[in-house]
Tab-separated table of C-alpha atoms and ligand atoms in Angstrom:
chain	number	residue	atom	x	y	z
A	8	UNK	CA	0.000	0.000	0.000
A	9	UNK	CA	1.414	3.405	-0.918
A	10	UNK	CA	2.510	5.665	1.907
A	11	UNK	CA	-0.258	8.319	1.637
A	12	UNK	CA	-2.940	5.634	2.049
A	13	UNK	CA	-1.528	4.318	5.305
A	14	UNK	CA	-3.585	5.420	8.292
A	15	UNK	CA	-1.534	7.358	10.831
A	16	UNK	CA	-0.341	5.298	13.761
A	17	UNK	CA	0.137	2.106	11.791
A	18	UNK	CA	3.715	0.928	11.997
A	19	UNK	CA	5.594	-1.038	9.352
A	20	UNK	CA	4.815	-4.516	10.618
A	21	UNK	CA	1.068	-3.764	10.465
A	22	UNK	CA	1.400	-2.722	6.846
A	23	UNK	CA	3.457	-5.744	6.024
A	24	UNK	CA	0.941	-8.002	7.735
A	25	UNK	CA	-1.939	-6.549	5.683
A	26	UNK	CA	0.032	-7.125	2.547
A	27	UNK	CA	1.031	-10.646	3.459
A	28	UNK	CA	-2.572	-11.586	4.291
A	29	UNK	CA	-3.756	-10.132	1.001
A	30	UNK	CA	-1.157	-12.170	-0.819
A	31	UNK	CA	-2.286	-15.263	1.017
A	32	UNK	CA	-5.906	-14.634	0.002
A	33	UNK	CA	-4.731	-14.219	-3.585
A	34	UNK	CA	-2.888	-17.542	-3.424
A	35	UNK	CA	0.549	-15.913	-3.445
A	36	UNK	CA	1.684	-16.681	0.091
A	37	UNK	CA	2.277	-20.037	1.721
A	38	UNK	CA	0.793	-20.981	5.068
A	39	UNK	CA	2.248	-24.158	6.512
A	40	UNK	CA	0.796	-25.387	9.767
A	41	UNK	CA	-1.770	-22.573	10.026
A	42	UNK	CA	-5.409	-23.286	9.306
A	43	UNK	CA	-7.375	-21.372	6.716
A	44	UNK	CA	-9.867	-20.515	9.419
A	45	UNK	CA	-7.170	-18.921	11.571
A	46	UNK	CA	-5.900	-16.820	8.677
A	47	UNK	CA	-9.406	-15.677	7.788
A	48	UNK	CA	-9.878	-14.595	11.399
A	49	UNK	CA	-6.659	-12.588	11.222
A	50	UNK	CA	-7.737	-11.046	7.959
A	51	UNK	CA	-11.134	-10.091	9.354
A	52	UNK	CA	-9.446	-8.489	12.358
A	53	UNK	CA	-7.107	-6.366	10.254
A	54	UNK	CA	-9.655	-5.312	7.665
A	55	UNK	CA	-12.665	-4.725	9.889
A	56	UNK	CA	-10.789	-2.953	12.672
A	57	UNK	CA	-12.204	-2.746	16.150
A	58	UNK	CA	-14.294	0.421	15.991
A	59	UNK	CA	-17.581	-1.460	16.096
A	60	UNK	CA	-16.581	-4.472	18.111
A	61	UNK	CA	-13.924	-6.071	15.942
A	62	UNK	CA	-14.194	-9.586	14.605
A	63	UNK	CA	-17.668	-11.014	14.954
A	64	UNK	CA	-19.156	-14.181	13.605
A	65	UNK	CA	-17.674	-15.900	10.566
A	66	UNK	CA	-18.868	-14.817	7.157
A	67	UNK	CA	-21.030	-17.151	5.100
A	68	UNK	CA	-21.028	-15.327	1.760
A	69	UNK	CA	-17.951	-16.767	0.093
A	70	UNK	CA	-17.200	-13.884	-2.228
A	71	UNK	CA	-17.188	-11.148	0.420
A	72	UNK	CA	-14.015	-10.494	2.422
A	73	UNK	CA	-15.302	-8.481	5.380
A	74	UNK	CA	-17.140	-10.108	8.289
A	75	UNK	CA	-20.942	-10.136	7.965
A	76	UNK	CA	-22.286	-10.443	11.501
A	77	UNK	CA	-26.004	-11.249	11.344
A	78	UNK	CA	-26.852	-8.294	13.603
A	79	UNK	CA	-25.535	-5.963	10.866
A	80	UNK	CA	-26.263	-7.768	7.610
A	81	UNK	CA	-28.844	-9.859	5.794
A	82	UNK	CA	-27.064	-12.147	3.349
A	83	UNK	CA	-28.588	-12.283	-0.110
A	84	UNK	CA	-26.714	-14.597	-2.481
A	85	UNK	CA	-23.413	-12.953	-3.430
A	86	UNK	CA	-24.601	-9.742	-1.723
A	87	UNK	CA	-25.042	-8.401	1.802
A	88	UNK	CA	-27.783	-5.950	2.832
A	89	UNK	CA	-27.263	-3.548	5.730
A	90	UNK	CA	-29.861	-3.780	8.500
A	91	UNK	CA	-31.477	-0.405	9.110
A	92	UNK	CA	-31.618	-0.947	12.868
A	93	UNK	CA	-27.799	-1.287	12.752
A	94	UNK	CA	-27.556	2.261	11.348
A	95	UNK	CA	-29.185	3.718	14.476
A	96	UNK	CA	-26.578	5.847	16.215
A	97	UNK	CA	-24.133	5.873	13.317
A	98	UNK	CA	-23.387	9.320	11.945
A	99	UNK	CA	-24.128	10.815	8.565
A	100	UNK	CA	-21.553	8.493	6.959
A	101	UNK	CA	-22.074	4.742	6.969
A	102	UNK	CA	-19.085	3.029	8.623
A	103	UNK	CA	-17.170	0.924	6.077
A	104	UNK	CA	-17.797	-2.198	8.156
A	105	UNK	CA	-21.576	-1.683	7.852
A	106	UNK	CA	-21.753	-0.678	4.187
A	107	UNK	CA	-23.847	-3.000	1.970
A	108	UNK	CA	-22.069	-5.097	-0.647
A	109	UNK	CA	-23.415	-5.831	-4.108
A	110	UNK	CA	-21.188	-8.233	-6.058
A	111	UNK	CA	-22.063	-9.838	-9.387
A	112	UNK	CA	-19.482	-12.552	-8.608
A	113	UNK	CA	-16.878	-12.215	-5.851
A	114	UNK	CA	-14.552	-9.615	-4.380
A	115	UNK	CA	-11.126	-9.841	-6.050
A	116	UNK	CA	-8.243	-9.180	-3.663
A	117	UNK	CA	-5.925	-6.887	-5.614
A	118	UNK	CA	-2.562	-5.282	-4.903
A	119	UNK	CA	-2.261	-1.519	-5.375
A	120	UNK	CA	1.372	-1.951	-6.437
A	121	UNK	CA	0.421	-4.188	-9.357
A	122	UNK	CA	-2.682	-2.261	-10.322
A	123	UNK	CA	-2.854	-0.169	-13.504
A	124	UNK	CA	-5.674	1.822	-15.054
A	125	UNK	CA	-5.666	1.602	-18.840
A	126	UNK	CA	-7.509	4.198	-20.951
A	127	UNK	CA	-8.030	3.364	-24.588
A	128	UNK	CA	-10.397	3.820	-27.507
A	129	UNK	CA	-11.436	5.960	-30.449
A	130	UNK	CA	-12.200	8.991	-28.283
A	131	UNK	CA	-8.559	9.497	-27.304
A	132	UNK	CA	-5.739	11.107	-29.288
A	133	UNK	CA	-3.199	8.708	-30.712
A	134	UNK	CA	-2.386	7.061	-33.995
A	135	UNK	CA	-5.607	5.804	-35.571
A	136	UNK	CA	-5.787	2.044	-35.769
A	137	UNK	CA	-3.025	1.639	-33.271
A	138	UNK	CA	-3.695	0.292	-29.834
A	139	UNK	CA	-1.878	2.798	-27.678
A	140	UNK	CA	-3.447	2.796	-24.242
A	141	UNK	CA	-2.560	5.430	-21.679
A	142	UNK	CA	-1.753	3.982	-18.270
A	143	UNK	CA	-1.907	5.288	-14.723
A	144	UNK	CA	-0.551	3.480	-11.665
A	145	UNK	CA	-1.938	3.856	-8.145
A	146	UNK	CA	0.772	6.343	-7.163
A	147	UNK	CA	0.176	8.311	-10.380
A	148	UNK	CA	-3.465	8.791	-9.368
A	149	UNK	CA	-2.546	9.677	-5.798
A	150	UNK	CA	-0.166	12.322	-7.100
A	151	UNK	CA	-2.967	14.152	-8.956
A	152	UNK	CA	-5.052	16.847	-7.219
A	153	UNK	CA	-7.588	15.098	-4.983
A	154	UNK	CA	-11.202	15.916	-4.218
A	155	UNK	CA	-13.384	14.677	-1.378
A	156	UNK	CA	-17.145	14.383	-1.497
A	157	UNK	CA	-19.955	12.743	0.401
A	158	UNK	CA	-22.247	10.607	-1.737
A	159	UNK	CA	-24.506	7.618	-1.493
A	160	UNK	CA	-24.050	4.424	-3.442
A	161	UNK	CA	-27.429	2.774	-3.820
A	162	UNK	CA	-28.397	-0.277	-5.825
A	163	UNK	CA	-31.067	0.339	-8.491
A	164	UNK	CA	-32.862	-2.659	-6.976
A	165	UNK	CA	-32.981	-1.221	-3.450
A	166	UNK	CA	-36.524	-1.662	-2.101
A	167	UNK	CA	-37.350	-4.215	-4.824
A	168	UNK	CA	-39.140	-6.606	-2.431
A	169	UNK	CA	-41.872	-3.993	-1.782
A	170	UNK	CA	-43.134	-4.308	-5.357
A	171	UNK	CA	-44.185	-7.785	-4.257
A	172	UNK	CA	-45.050	-7.370	-0.564
A	173	UNK	CA	-46.910	-4.046	-0.915
A	174	UNK	CA	-48.154	-4.161	-4.476
A	175	UNK	CA	-48.429	-7.873	-5.271
A	176	UNK	CA	-46.212	-7.559	-8.359
A	177	UNK	CA	-43.861	-10.419	-9.268
A	178	UNK	CA	-40.405	-8.991	-10.028
A	179	UNK	CA	-37.055	-10.650	-10.800
A	180	UNK	CA	-33.880	-10.003	-8.833
A	181	UNK	CA	-32.426	-9.810	-5.336
A	182	UNK	CA	-35.222	-9.206	-2.815
A	183	UNK	CA	-33.648	-6.191	-1.088
A	184	UNK	CA	-35.650	-4.352	1.536
A	185	UNK	CA	-34.199	-0.807	2.020
A	186	UNK	CA	-30.629	-1.641	3.043
A	187	UNK	CA	-28.890	-1.593	-0.355
A	188	UNK	CA	-27.628	1.940	0.280
A	189	UNK	CA	-24.772	3.559	2.157
A	190	UNK	CA	-23.301	7.060	2.332
A	191	UNK	CA	-19.533	7.556	2.466
A	192	UNK	CA	-16.980	10.326	2.204
A	193	UNK	CA	-15.078	9.448	-0.953
A	194	UNK	CA	-11.672	10.804	-1.842
A	195	UNK	CA	-10.065	10.445	-5.214
A	196	UNK	CA	-9.372	12.250	-8.461
A	197	UNK	CA	-11.828	13.689	-10.916
A	198	UNK	CA	-12.417	11.353	-13.841
A	199	UNK	CA	-12.390	14.530	-15.965
A	200	UNK	CA	-8.749	15.234	-14.975
A	201	UNK	CA	-7.669	11.713	-15.885
A	202	UNK	CA	-9.555	11.772	-19.193
A	203	UNK	CA	-7.964	15.081	-20.170
A	204	UNK	CA	-4.493	13.842	-19.253
A	205	UNK	CA	-5.142	10.730	-21.342
A	206	UNK	CA	-5.804	12.850	-24.441
A	207	UNK	CA	-9.559	13.167	-24.622
A	208	UNK	CA	-10.777	14.440	-28.020
A	209	UNK	CA	-13.878	16.383	-29.041
A	210	UNK	CA	-15.217	13.244	-30.709
A	211	UNK	CA	-15.617	11.257	-27.503
A	212	UNK	CA	-19.230	10.540	-26.486
A	213	UNK	CA	-19.148	7.583	-24.068
A	214	UNK	CA	-16.722	6.203	-21.521
A	215	UNK	CA	-16.992	2.633	-20.283
A	216	UNK	CA	-15.198	1.617	-17.076
A	217	UNK	CA	-14.744	-2.131	-16.587
A	218	UNK	CA	-14.118	-4.089	-13.384
A	219	UNK	CA	-11.293	-6.524	-12.691
A	220	UNK	CA	-13.635	-8.997	-10.988
A	221	UNK	CA	-14.545	-12.274	-12.715
A	222	UNK	CA	-16.691	-12.506	-15.843
A	223	UNK	CA	-20.397	-12.590	-15.084
A	224	UNK	CA	-22.413	-15.581	-16.237
A	225	UNK	CA	-26.185	-15.125	-16.327
A	226	UNK	CA	-28.693	-17.660	-17.665
A	227	UNK	CA	-25.832	-19.807	-18.984
A	228	UNK	CA	-24.390	-16.914	-20.984
A	229	UNK	CA	-21.013	-15.339	-20.276
A	230	UNK	CA	-21.594	-11.575	-20.376
A	231	UNK	CA	-17.958	-10.704	-19.759
A	232	UNK	CA	-16.609	-8.423	-17.069
A	233	UNK	CA	-18.920	-5.910	-15.386
A	234	UNK	CA	-18.959	-2.728	-17.464
A	235	UNK	CA	-21.432	0.012	-18.218
A	236	UNK	CA	-21.205	3.001	-20.564
A	237	UNK	CA	-21.411	6.455	-19.034
A	238	UNK	CA	-22.215	9.507	-21.193
A	239	UNK	CA	-19.231	11.840	-21.457
A	240	UNK	CA	-21.236	14.767	-20.040
A	241	UNK	CA	-21.722	12.949	-16.722
A	242	UNK	CA	-18.154	11.611	-16.751
A	243	UNK	CA	-16.842	15.192	-16.997
A	244	UNK	CA	-19.273	16.569	-14.421
A	245	UNK	CA	-18.918	15.065	-10.941
A	246	UNK	CA	-17.534	11.539	-11.332
A	247	UNK	CA	-14.575	10.434	-9.218
A	248	UNK	CA	-11.991	7.698	-9.408
A	249	UNK	CA	-12.074	7.036	-5.670
A	250	UNK	CA	-9.283	5.454	-3.635
A	251	UNK	CA	-10.494	6.349	-0.141
A	252	UNK	CA	-13.749	5.652	1.684
A	253	UNK	CA	-14.358	7.445	4.982
A	254	UNK	CA	-10.672	8.285	5.377
A	255	UNK	CA	-9.375	4.752	4.772
A	256	UNK	CA	-8.079	3.055	1.654
A	257	UNK	CA	-11.084	1.488	-0.094
A	258	UNK	CA	-11.930	-1.845	1.559
A	259	UNK	CA	-11.546	-4.873	-0.741
A	260	UNK	CA	-15.296	-5.358	-1.035
A	261	UNK	CA	-15.864	-1.762	-2.095
A	262	UNK	CA	-13.372	-1.656	-4.936
A	263	UNK	CA	-9.784	-1.621	-3.674
A	264	UNK	CA	-7.608	-0.143	-4.953
A	265	UNK	CA	-9.798	2.193	-7.102
A	266	UNK	CA	-13.489	2.433	-7.989
A	267	UNK	CA	-15.611	4.771	-10.037
A	268	UNK	CA	-18.036	6.892	-8.003
A	269	UNK	CA	-20.991	8.347	-9.917
A	270	UNK	CA	-22.959	10.575	-7.525
A	271	UNK	CA	-26.778	10.296	-7.488
A	272	UNK	CA	-26.900	7.577	-10.149
A	273	UNK	CA	-27.778	3.881	-9.887
A	274	UNK	CA	-25.062	1.896	-8.085
A	275	UNK	CA	-24.100	-0.106	-11.187
A	276	UNK	CA	-22.531	3.053	-12.650
A	277	UNK	CA	-19.987	3.088	-9.815
A	278	UNK	CA	-17.751	0.301	-11.154
A	279	UNK	CA	-15.546	-1.255	-8.471
A	280	UNK	CA	-11.991	-2.550	-9.012
A	281	UNK	CA	-11.796	-0.517	-12.218
A	282	UNK	CA	-9.053	-1.821	-14.514
A	283	UNK	CA	-9.676	-0.028	-17.777
A	284	UNK	CA	-11.855	2.661	-19.297
A	285	UNK	CA	-12.818	2.658	-22.940
A	286	UNK	CA	-13.220	6.194	-24.280
A	287	UNK	CA	-15.311	5.992	-27.409
A	288	UNK	CA	-16.267	8.240	-30.313
A	289	UNK	CA	-19.274	5.939	-30.862
A	290	UNK	CA	-22.031	5.307	-28.351
A	291	UNK	CA	-21.393	2.049	-26.467
A	292	UNK	CA	-23.623	-0.772	-25.315
A	293	UNK	CA	-23.122	-3.505	-22.770
A	294	UNK	CA	-25.615	-5.870	-21.096
A	295	UNK	CA	-25.661	-3.364	-18.214
A	296	UNK	CA	-27.323	-0.605	-20.259
A	297	UNK	CA	-29.500	-2.821	-22.488
A	298	UNK	CA	-30.811	-6.008	-20.826
A	299	UNK	CA	-30.270	-4.720	-17.311
A	300	UNK	CA	-30.851	-1.305	-15.770
A	301	UNK	CA	-33.668	-0.225	-18.056
A	302	UNK	CA	-37.361	-0.422	-17.162
A	303	UNK	CA	-39.433	-3.083	-18.925
A	304	UNK	CA	-43.104	-3.916	-18.501
A	305	UNK	CA	-46.562	-2.821	-19.580
A	306	UNK	CA	-45.947	0.831	-18.704
A	307	UNK	CA	-42.806	0.988	-20.869
A	308	UNK	CA	-41.956	0.798	-24.585
A	309	UNK	CA	-40.958	-2.505	-26.187
A	310	UNK	CA	-37.208	-1.849	-25.956
A	311	UNK	CA	-37.572	-0.603	-22.407
A	312	UNK	CA	-36.963	2.839	-20.941
A	313	UNK	CA	-33.696	4.698	-21.604
A	314	UNK	CA	-30.803	3.398	-19.451
A	315	UNK	CA	-31.316	4.253	-15.784
A	316	UNK	CA	-29.464	7.224	-14.383
A	317	UNK	CA	-30.688	8.964	-11.205
A	318	UNK	CA	-32.086	7.144	-8.201
A	319	UNK	CA	-35.613	7.716	-6.932
A	320	UNK	CA	-36.655	9.317	-3.639
A	321	UNK	CA	-36.839	7.007	-0.609
A	322	UNK	CA	-37.162	6.992	3.181
A	323	UNK	CA	-36.324	4.435	5.848
A	324	UNK	CA	-36.720	4.130	9.616
A	325	UNK	CA	-33.672	3.088	11.652
A	326	UNK	CA	-35.694	0.202	13.012
A	327	UNK	CA	-36.040	-3.532	12.516
A	328	UNK	CA	-39.180	-4.753	10.824
A	329	UNK	CA	-41.646	-5.625	13.600
A	330	UNK	CA	-39.922	-3.496	16.273
A	331	UNK	CA	-41.904	-3.159	19.507
A	332	UNK	CA	-42.781	-0.002	21.466
A	333	UNK	CA	-44.249	0.403	24.925
A	334	UNK	CA	-47.659	2.072	25.049
A	335	UNK	CA	-47.924	5.278	27.059
A	336	UNK	CA	-44.202	6.101	26.766
A	337	UNK	CA	-42.496	8.723	24.667
A	338	UNK	CA	-40.312	7.281	21.894
A	339	UNK	CA	-38.121	9.022	19.341
A	340	UNK	CA	-38.373	7.599	15.838
A	341	UNK	CA	-35.274	8.089	13.687
A	342	UNK	CA	-34.862	7.757	9.955
A	343	UNK	CA	-33.196	8.985	6.793
A	344	UNK	CA	-34.463	10.092	3.377
A	345	UNK	CA	-32.606	10.590	0.101
A	346	UNK	CA	-33.111	11.253	-3.585
A	347	UNK	CA	-31.127	11.085	-6.805
A	348	UNK	CA	-32.860	14.195	-8.112
A	349	UNK	CA	-31.985	16.706	-5.395
A	350	UNK	CA	-31.627	17.226	-1.665
A	351	UNK	CA	-34.410	16.056	0.666
A	352	UNK	CA	-35.923	19.024	2.480
A	353	UNK	CA	-39.126	17.665	3.963
A	354	UNK	CA	-40.271	14.429	5.548
A	355	UNK	CA	-43.783	13.672	6.743
A	356	UNK	CA	-44.346	10.732	9.067
A	357	UNK	CA	-47.449	8.746	9.930
A	358	UNK	CA	-47.586	6.455	12.968
A	359	UNK	CA	-51.120	5.228	12.316
A	360	UNK	CA	-50.849	3.469	8.979
A	361	UNK	CA	-51.218	6.620	6.873
A	362	UNK	CA	-54.291	8.309	8.394
A	363	UNK	CA	-52.495	11.253	10.018
A	364	UNK	CA	-49.182	12.894	9.125
A	365	UNK	CA	-46.727	15.103	11.003
A	366	UNK	CA	-43.548	16.788	9.715
A	367	UNK	CA	-40.321	15.238	11.057
A	368	UNK	CA	-37.451	17.262	12.501
A	369	UNK	CA	-34.457	17.445	10.109
A	370	UNK	CA	-30.974	16.735	11.507
A	371	UNK	CA	-28.886	17.468	8.418
A	372	UNK	CA	-28.511	20.419	6.137
A	373	UNK	CA	-30.083	18.980	2.968
A	374	UNK	CA	-27.369	17.981	0.477
A	375	UNK	CA	-27.565	16.759	-3.099
A	376	UNK	CA	-26.385	13.152	-3.447
A	377	UNK	CA	-26.680	12.323	0.243
A	378	UNK	CA	-29.385	11.589	2.777
A	379	UNK	CA	-31.090	13.785	5.350
A	380	UNK	CA	-31.445	12.333	8.838
A	381	UNK	CA	-34.651	13.106	10.736
A	382	UNK	CA	-36.583	12.259	13.888
A	383	UNK	CA	-40.070	12.453	15.308
A	384	UNK	CA	-41.490	11.976	18.808
A	385	UNK	CA	-44.115	9.313	19.236
A	386	UNK	CA	-46.229	8.382	22.222
A	387	UNK	CA	-48.377	5.397	21.232
A	388	UNK	CA	-51.434	5.221	23.488
A	389	UNK	CA	-52.857	1.754	22.920
A	390	UNK	CA	-51.288	-1.686	22.341
A	391	UNK	CA	-51.692	-3.265	18.921
A	392	UNK	CA	-50.137	-3.574	15.484
A	393	UNK	CA	-49.590	-0.508	13.304
A	394	UNK	CA	-47.484	0.740	10.399
A	395	UNK	CA	-45.005	3.607	10.388
A	396	UNK	CA	-44.739	5.540	7.125
A	397	UNK	CA	-42.331	8.259	6.000
A	398	UNK	CA	-42.757	10.362	2.880
A	399	UNK	CA	-39.925	12.552	1.590
A	400	UNK	CA	-39.970	15.575	-0.699
A	401	UNK	CA	-36.847	16.728	-2.534
A	402	UNK	CA	-35.679	20.032	-4.015
A	403	UNK	CA	-36.665	18.815	-7.507
A	404	UNK	CA	-40.269	18.757	-6.277
A	405	UNK	CA	-40.618	14.968	-6.085
A	406	UNK	CA	-42.731	13.582	-3.271
A	407	UNK	CA	-42.816	9.829	-2.691
A	408	UNK	CA	-46.033	8.348	-4.123
A	409	UNK	CA	-48.206	5.642	-2.522
A	410	UNK	CA	-47.671	3.276	-5.454
A	411	UNK	CA	-44.577	2.759	-7.614
A	412	UNK	CA	-45.134	1.966	-11.303
A	413	UNK	CA	-43.873	-1.624	-11.589
A	414	UNK	CA	-41.208	-2.930	-13.982
A	415	UNK	CA	-40.247	-6.560	-14.568
A	416	UNK	CA	-36.835	-6.321	-12.883
A	417	UNK	CA	-38.100	-4.322	-9.919
A	418	UNK	CA	-35.786	-1.332	-10.253
A	419	UNK	CA	-36.249	2.126	-8.734
A	420	UNK	CA	-38.933	1.425	-6.156
A	421	UNK	CA	-39.841	4.851	-4.819
A	422	UNK	CA	-43.228	4.545	-3.088
A	423	UNK	CA	-43.759	5.100	0.643
A	424	UNK	CA	-42.879	1.908	2.537
A	425	UNK	CA	-45.223	0.631	5.255
A	426	UNK	CA	-43.005	-0.366	8.183
A	427	UNK	CA	-44.755	-2.833	10.529
A	428	UNK	CA	-44.330	-2.343	14.299
A	429	UNK	CA	-46.217	-3.432	17.383
A	430	UNK	CA	-47.176	-1.508	20.491
A	431	UNK	CA	-47.209	-3.544	23.698
B	24	MTE	N1	-16.707	-4.380	-10.917
B	24	MTE	C1	-17.909	-4.327	-10.352
B	24	MTE	N2	-18.436	-3.129	-10.042
B	24	MTE	C2	-19.639	-3.045	-9.467
B	24	MTE	C3	-20.417	-4.201	-9.200
B	24	MTE	C4	-19.831	-5.471	-9.490
B	24	MTE	O1	-20.389	-6.537	-9.238
B	24	MTE	N3	-18.581	-5.489	-10.078
B	24	MTE	N4	-21.679	-4.058	-8.682
B	24	MTE	C5	-22.331	-2.767	-8.937
B	24	MTE	C6	-23.595	-2.596	-8.268
B	24	MTE	S1	-24.942	-3.338	-9.011
B	24	MTE	C7	-23.717	-1.799	-7.156
B	24	MTE	S2	-25.235	-1.491	-6.477
B	24	MTE	C8	-22.543	-1.192	-6.516
B	24	MTE	C9	-22.436	-1.615	-5.052
B	24	MTE	O2	-21.321	-1.038	-4.423
B	24	MTE	P1	-20.832	-1.569	-2.997
B	24	MTE	O3	-20.687	-3.075	-3.080
B	24	MTE	O4	-19.552	-0.868	-2.720
B	24	MTE	O5	-21.872	-1.207	-1.977
B	24	MTE	O6	-21.322	-1.556	-7.169
B	24	MTE	C10	-21.422	-1.610	-8.574
B	24	MTE	N5	-20.103	-1.801	-9.133
B	25	MO	MO1	-26.801	-2.550	-7.988
């Protein structure tokens, strides 16, 4: 790991140990007389740190490196969803240890020293017909001017399960509740700076970052490595090549050593473990902007909607589903709301299944690309089952509807979620 990425206070042996463990995970170090289990425990301890209790239970999702204690995560195939009750008491930024993971295959454990970013394609200067990629190493990127910004990464399928449980619609894909989102402080370089240094021409229209994780096989078909075209206008606007997450080098599961970070857009745009970027003078297509991440269904044209860009507006309570409250006592309900279209400035909450609404108290200055935390006092008077509802309004004028227009793959759920609780 390069010197600037090393957290202060870590001495040389700690760094060497991290590196050695990474090499072991990658099959490059020998371990005689030490069990795999023991080494995984060591790895979990060094990567997860001790801020939130250190090493917890063993992970069960094979492709994810960090520990996934069941009190923090719901495992969903190759992915891990953050539990909203685990976010209670965390600050504006989601701790790295708690951040959801969405992997098409498995987390690759890469070395920053060996990593290179290759930029190539018809939208760059260079001899026509000749393959002359421009390369940047990790230290090259770290030597460029850095920027830091707070932004959410949210899966386009976040909230998907509510199409079925609230609206009775069958949809395909991972049955996320609302925990496929996290907010982090990302540090890195502007993609625009790197593109210009690589010799961007006026002809360029699309850029397509591609991950270094394994090729993705879906329905028996090998779709190749995860990649999705990004229009040049967005690439030059606010996109980062991020190497830090909340003041630490990116964790393995979140793209170490470098990921793309596309603020406000669907999570798939933020390619992790980026290895190369095609810069093209022709518009590009991949399965991730044709078959996936468009809206299909009766409300949409035959070829689907245009490729998805901004996220919808959503709200969540920092509570487990089915949480219990004591009647006759004062409780404080906490939650967060966010939108891909603007900052969230207003949240209305109902504690009686949607009959009556009260405005919540905002705890954050509303910011584009992040969430607003809020709270509301509640004194339930009688025992029984009820639903809590929160409805956000953003600066673009969007207010969460009661019903989300369904699409076959269950993307962009944005309706108000009915959160079941019981009063005892
Ligand atoms: N290389 C690569 N990048 C990827 C993915 C992936 O599987 N491989 N998943 C994408 C999807 S669908 C989402 S929602 C986000 C999730 O980011 P996180 O795992 O850091 O939370 O990463 C995106 N970038
Ligand atoms: Mo996603």
